GROMACS .gro file of C-alpha atoms in nm:
model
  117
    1UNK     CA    1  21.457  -8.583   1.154
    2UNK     CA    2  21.684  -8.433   0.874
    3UNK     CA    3  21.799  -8.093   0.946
    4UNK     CA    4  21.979  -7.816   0.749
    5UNK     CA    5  21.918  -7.694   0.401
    6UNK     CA    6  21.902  -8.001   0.226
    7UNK     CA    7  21.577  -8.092   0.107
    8UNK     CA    8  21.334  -7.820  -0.041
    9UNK     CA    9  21.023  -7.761  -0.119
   10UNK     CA   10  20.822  -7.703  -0.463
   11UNK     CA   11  20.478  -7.524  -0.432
   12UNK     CA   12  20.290  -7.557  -0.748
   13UNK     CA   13  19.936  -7.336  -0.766
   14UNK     CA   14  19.716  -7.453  -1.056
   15UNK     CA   15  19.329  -7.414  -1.182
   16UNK     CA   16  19.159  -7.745  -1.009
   17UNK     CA   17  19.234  -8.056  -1.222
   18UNK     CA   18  19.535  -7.933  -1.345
   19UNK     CA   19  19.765  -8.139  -1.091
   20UNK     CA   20  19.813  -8.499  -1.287
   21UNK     CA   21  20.041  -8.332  -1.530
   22UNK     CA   22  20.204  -8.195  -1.262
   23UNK     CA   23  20.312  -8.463  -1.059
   24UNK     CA   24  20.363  -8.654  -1.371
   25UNK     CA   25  20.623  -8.486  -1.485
   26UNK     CA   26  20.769  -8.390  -1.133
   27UNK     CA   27  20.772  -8.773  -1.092
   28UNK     CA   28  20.978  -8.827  -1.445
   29UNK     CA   29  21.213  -8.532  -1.346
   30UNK     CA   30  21.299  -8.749  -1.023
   31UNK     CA   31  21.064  -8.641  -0.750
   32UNK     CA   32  20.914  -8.914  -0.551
   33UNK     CA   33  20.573  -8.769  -0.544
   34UNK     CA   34  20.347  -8.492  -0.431
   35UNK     CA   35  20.057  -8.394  -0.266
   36UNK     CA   36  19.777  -8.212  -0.372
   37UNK     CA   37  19.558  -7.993  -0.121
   38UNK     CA   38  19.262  -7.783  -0.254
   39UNK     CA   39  19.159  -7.404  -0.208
   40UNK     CA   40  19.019  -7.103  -0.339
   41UNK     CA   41  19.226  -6.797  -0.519
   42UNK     CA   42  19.215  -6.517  -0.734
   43UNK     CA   43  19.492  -6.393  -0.956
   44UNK     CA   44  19.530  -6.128  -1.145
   45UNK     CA   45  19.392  -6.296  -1.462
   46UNK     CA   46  19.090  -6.435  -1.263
   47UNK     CA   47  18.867  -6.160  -1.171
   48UNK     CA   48  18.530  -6.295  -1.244
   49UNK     CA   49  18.201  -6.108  -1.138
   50UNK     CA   50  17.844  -6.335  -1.136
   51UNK     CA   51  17.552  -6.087  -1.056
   52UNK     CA   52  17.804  -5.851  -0.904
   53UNK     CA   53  17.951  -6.100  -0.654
   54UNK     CA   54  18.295  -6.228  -0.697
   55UNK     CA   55  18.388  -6.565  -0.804
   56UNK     CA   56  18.760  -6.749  -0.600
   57UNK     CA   57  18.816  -7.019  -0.852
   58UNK     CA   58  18.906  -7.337  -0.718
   59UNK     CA   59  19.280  -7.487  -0.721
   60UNK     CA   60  19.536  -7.728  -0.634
   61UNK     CA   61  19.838  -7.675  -0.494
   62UNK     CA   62  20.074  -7.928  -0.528
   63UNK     CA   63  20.343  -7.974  -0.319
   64UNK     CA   64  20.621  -8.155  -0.348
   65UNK     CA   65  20.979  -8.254  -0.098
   66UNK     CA   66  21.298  -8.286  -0.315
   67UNK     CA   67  21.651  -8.284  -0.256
   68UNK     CA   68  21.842  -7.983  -0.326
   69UNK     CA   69  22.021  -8.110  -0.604
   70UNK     CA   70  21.712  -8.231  -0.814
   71UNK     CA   71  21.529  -7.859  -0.754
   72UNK     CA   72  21.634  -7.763  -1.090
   73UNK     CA   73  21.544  -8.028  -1.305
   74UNK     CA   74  21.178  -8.101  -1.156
   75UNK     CA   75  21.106  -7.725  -1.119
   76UNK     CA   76  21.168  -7.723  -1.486
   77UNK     CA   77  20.955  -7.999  -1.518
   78UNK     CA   78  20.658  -7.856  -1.361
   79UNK     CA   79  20.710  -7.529  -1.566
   80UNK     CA   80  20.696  -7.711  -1.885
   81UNK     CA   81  20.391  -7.935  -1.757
   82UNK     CA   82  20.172  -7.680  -1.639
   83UNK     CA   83  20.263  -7.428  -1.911
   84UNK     CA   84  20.366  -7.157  -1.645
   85UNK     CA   85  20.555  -6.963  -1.848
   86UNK     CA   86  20.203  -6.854  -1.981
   87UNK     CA   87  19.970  -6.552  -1.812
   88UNK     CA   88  19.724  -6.725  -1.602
   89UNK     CA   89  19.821  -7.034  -1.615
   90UNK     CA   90  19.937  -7.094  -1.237
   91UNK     CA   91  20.268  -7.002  -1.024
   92UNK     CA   92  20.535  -7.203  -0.867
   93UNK     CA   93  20.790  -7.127  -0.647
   94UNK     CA   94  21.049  -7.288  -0.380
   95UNK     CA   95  21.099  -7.284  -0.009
   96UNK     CA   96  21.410  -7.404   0.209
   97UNK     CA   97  21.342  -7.643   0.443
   98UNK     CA   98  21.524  -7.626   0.742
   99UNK     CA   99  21.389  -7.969   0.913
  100UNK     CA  100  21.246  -8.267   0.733
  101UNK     CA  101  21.074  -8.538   0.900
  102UNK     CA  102  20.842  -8.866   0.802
  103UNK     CA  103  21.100  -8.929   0.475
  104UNK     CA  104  21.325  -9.131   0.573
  105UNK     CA  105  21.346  -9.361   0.238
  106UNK     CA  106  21.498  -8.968   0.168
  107UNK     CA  107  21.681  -8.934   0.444
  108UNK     CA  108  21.862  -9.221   0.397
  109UNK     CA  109  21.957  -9.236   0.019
  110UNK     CA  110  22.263  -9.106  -0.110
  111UNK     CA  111  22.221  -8.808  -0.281
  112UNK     CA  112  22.212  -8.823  -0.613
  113UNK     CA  113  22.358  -8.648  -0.915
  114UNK     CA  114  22.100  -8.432  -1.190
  115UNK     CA  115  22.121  -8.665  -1.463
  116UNK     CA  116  22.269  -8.466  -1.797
  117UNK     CA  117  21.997  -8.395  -2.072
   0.00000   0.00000   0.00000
């Protein structure tokens, strides 16, 4: 098990079937994959009544385990993917994480360097 600060997490929330993109392009930006668990949410743009009773839409989030030094570059990725810059269109954000376990293809790579655009 990895510990310290340096591998972190991406948490992508999207409408459901909006994840391929996702992981495409967090894939091309140099993450290693994702994975995609389902729920239920309402956000501010998604307040939907049917016969008075509220509708959760259904989404994905997608999460995905980087190292540190790639956050930038895939989180970028992701933004331009899932066109989060627009209202409604989904949220990401990332978390520290202080221990890492079950990686260790990760764990035992050099880090690598953001490649320059």
């Amino acid at each position: 098990m990895a510990t310290g600060h340096n591998h972190q997490l991406i948490v992508t929330i999207i409408d459901k079937g909006r994840s391929e993109p996702i992981i495409k392009a967090s894939r091309a930006a140099g993450a290693e994959g994702g994975t995609v668990i389902y729920g239920r949410g309402i956000g501010i743009h998604e307040r939907k009544m049917l016969l008075g009773i509220p509708i959760e839409p259904e989404k994905e989030l997608v999460l995905t385990v980087i190292p540190r030094n790639l956050t930038e570059k895939v989180l970028t990725a992701i933004i331009e993917a899932g066109d989060l810059n627009k209202p409604g269109s989904g949220i990401a954000f990332v978390l520290d994480l202080d221990r890492v376990a079950g990686i260790a293809h990760l764990l035992q790579k050099p880090p690598q360097k953001p490649e320059k655009d």
